[in-house]
PDB file of C-alpha atoms in Angstrom:
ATOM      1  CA  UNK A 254      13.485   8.146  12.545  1.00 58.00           C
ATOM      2  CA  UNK A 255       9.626   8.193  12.604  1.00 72.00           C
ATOM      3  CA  UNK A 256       7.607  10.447  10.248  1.00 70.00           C
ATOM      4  CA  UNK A 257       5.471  13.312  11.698  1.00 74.00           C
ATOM      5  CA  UNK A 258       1.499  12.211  12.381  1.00 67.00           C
ATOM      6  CA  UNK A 259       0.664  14.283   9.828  1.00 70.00           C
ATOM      7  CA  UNK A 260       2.509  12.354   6.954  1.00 68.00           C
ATOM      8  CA  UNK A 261       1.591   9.210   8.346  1.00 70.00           C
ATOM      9  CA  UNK A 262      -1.447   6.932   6.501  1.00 72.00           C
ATOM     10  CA  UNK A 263      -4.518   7.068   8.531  1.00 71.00           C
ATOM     11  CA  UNK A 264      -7.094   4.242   8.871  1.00 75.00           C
ATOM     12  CA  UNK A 265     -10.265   6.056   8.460  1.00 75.00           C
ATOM     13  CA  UNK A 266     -12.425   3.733  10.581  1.00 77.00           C
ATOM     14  CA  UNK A 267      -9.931   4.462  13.553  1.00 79.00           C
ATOM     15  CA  UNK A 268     -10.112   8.259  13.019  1.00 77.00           C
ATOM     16  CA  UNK A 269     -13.419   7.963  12.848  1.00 80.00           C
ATOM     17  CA  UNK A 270     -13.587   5.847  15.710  1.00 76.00           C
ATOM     18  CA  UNK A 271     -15.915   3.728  15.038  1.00 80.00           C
ATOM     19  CA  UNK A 272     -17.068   0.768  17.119  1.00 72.00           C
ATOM     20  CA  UNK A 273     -16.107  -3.092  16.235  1.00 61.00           C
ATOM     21  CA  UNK A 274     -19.106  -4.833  14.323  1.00 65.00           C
ATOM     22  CA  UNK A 275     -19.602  -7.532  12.407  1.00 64.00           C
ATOM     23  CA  UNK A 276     -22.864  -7.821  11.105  1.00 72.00           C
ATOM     24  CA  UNK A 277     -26.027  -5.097  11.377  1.00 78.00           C
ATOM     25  CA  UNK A 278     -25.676  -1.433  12.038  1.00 85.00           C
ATOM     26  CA  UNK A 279     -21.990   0.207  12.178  1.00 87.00           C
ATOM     27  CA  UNK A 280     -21.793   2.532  14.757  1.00 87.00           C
ATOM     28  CA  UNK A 281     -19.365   6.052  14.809  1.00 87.00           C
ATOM     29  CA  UNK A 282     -18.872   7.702  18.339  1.00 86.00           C
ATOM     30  CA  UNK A 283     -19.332  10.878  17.179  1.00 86.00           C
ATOM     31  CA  UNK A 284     -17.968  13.720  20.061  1.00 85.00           C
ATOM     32  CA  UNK A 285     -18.002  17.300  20.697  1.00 86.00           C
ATOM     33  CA  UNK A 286     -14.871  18.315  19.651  1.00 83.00           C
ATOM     34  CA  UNK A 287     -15.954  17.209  15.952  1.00 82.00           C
ATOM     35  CA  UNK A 288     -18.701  19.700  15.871  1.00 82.00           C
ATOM     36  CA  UNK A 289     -19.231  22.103  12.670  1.00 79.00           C
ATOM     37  CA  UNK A 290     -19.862  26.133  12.839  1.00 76.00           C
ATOM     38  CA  UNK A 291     -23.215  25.650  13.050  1.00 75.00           C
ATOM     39  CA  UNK A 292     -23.008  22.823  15.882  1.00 78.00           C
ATOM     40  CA  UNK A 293     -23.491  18.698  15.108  1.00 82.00           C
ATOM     41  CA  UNK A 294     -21.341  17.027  13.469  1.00 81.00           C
ATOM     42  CA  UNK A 295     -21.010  18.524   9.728  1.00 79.00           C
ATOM     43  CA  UNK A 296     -21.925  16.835   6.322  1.00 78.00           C
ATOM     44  CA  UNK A 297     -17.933  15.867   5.802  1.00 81.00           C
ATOM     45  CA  UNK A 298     -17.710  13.716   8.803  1.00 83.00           C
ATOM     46  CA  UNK A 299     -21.184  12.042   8.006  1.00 84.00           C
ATOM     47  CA  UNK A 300     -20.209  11.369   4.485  1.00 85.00           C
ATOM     48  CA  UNK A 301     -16.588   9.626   5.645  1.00 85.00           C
ATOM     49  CA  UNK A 302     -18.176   7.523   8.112  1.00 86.00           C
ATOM     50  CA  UNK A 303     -20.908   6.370   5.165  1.00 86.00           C
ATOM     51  CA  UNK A 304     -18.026   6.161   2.659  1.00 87.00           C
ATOM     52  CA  UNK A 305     -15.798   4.211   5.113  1.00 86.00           C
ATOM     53  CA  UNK A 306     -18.545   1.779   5.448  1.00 87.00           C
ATOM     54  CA  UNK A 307     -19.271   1.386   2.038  1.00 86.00           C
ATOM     55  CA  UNK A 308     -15.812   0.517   1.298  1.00 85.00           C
ATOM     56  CA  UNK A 309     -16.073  -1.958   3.703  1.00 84.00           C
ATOM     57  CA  UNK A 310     -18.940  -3.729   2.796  1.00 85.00           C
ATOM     58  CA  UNK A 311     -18.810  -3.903  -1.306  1.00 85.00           C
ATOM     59  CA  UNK A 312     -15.724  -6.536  -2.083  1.00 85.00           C
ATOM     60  CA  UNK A 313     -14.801  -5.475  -5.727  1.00 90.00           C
ATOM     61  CA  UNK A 314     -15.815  -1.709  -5.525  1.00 89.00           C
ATOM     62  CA  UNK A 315     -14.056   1.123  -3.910  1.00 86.00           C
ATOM     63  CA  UNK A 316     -16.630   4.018  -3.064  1.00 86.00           C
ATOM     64  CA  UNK A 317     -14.533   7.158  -3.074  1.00 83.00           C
ATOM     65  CA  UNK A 318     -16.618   9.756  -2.592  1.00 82.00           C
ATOM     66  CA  UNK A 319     -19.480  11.315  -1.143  1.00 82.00           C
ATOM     67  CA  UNK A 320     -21.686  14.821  -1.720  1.00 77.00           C
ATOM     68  CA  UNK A 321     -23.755  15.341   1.378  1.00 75.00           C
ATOM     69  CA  UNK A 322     -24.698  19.090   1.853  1.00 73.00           C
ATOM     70  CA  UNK A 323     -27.322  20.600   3.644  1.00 73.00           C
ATOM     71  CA  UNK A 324     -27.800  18.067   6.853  1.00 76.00           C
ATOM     72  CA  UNK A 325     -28.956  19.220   9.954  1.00 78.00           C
ATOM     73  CA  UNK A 326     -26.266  19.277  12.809  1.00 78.00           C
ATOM     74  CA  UNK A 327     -25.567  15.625  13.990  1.00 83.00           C
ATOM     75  CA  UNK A 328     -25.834  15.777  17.864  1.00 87.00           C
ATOM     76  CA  UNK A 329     -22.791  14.439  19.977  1.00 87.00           C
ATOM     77  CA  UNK A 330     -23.459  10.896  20.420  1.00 87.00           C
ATOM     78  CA  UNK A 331     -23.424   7.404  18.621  1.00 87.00           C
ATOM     79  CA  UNK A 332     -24.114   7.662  14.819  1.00 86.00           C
ATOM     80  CA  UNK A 333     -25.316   4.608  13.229  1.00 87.00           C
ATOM     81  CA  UNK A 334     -24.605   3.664   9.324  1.00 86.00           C
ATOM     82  CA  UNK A 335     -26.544   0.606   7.887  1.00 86.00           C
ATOM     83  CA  UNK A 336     -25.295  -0.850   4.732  1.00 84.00           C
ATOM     84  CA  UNK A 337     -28.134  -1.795   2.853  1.00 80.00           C
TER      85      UNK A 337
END
């Protein structure tokens, strides 16, 4: 038998559906239905997509976690993380 969803592992970039890149900026589709009280995306989705990249991008390190409070509603759209 298959487990439920919920007790399966997740990939994080999938969930977060992010778009295939190589190289440059990694880009999030960020929709509606991911939208905070206060409307945008909120700070928790921002800070998985930035800590997804980062564990992506730093062979020998494994970022874990994030604090990112305060940010202003990110608008439905494309979000765009650049490793620097």
């Amino acid at each position: 038998t298959s487990l439920p969803r919920y007790l399966t592992q997740v990939d994080p970039l999938e969930f977060l559906q992010r778009s295939p890149r190589v190289d440059g900026p990694w880009r999030f589709d960020i929709g509606r239905e991911r939208d905070g009280a206060f409307g945008g995306a909120f700070g928790g989705l921002l800070a998985a997509c930035t800590v997804a990249v980062a564990r992506a991008t730093t062979p020998g390190r494994t970022p874990v976690s994030l604090d990112a409070r305060f940010l202003r509603g990110l608008p439905a759209g494309e979000a765009r993380v650049v490793p620097t």
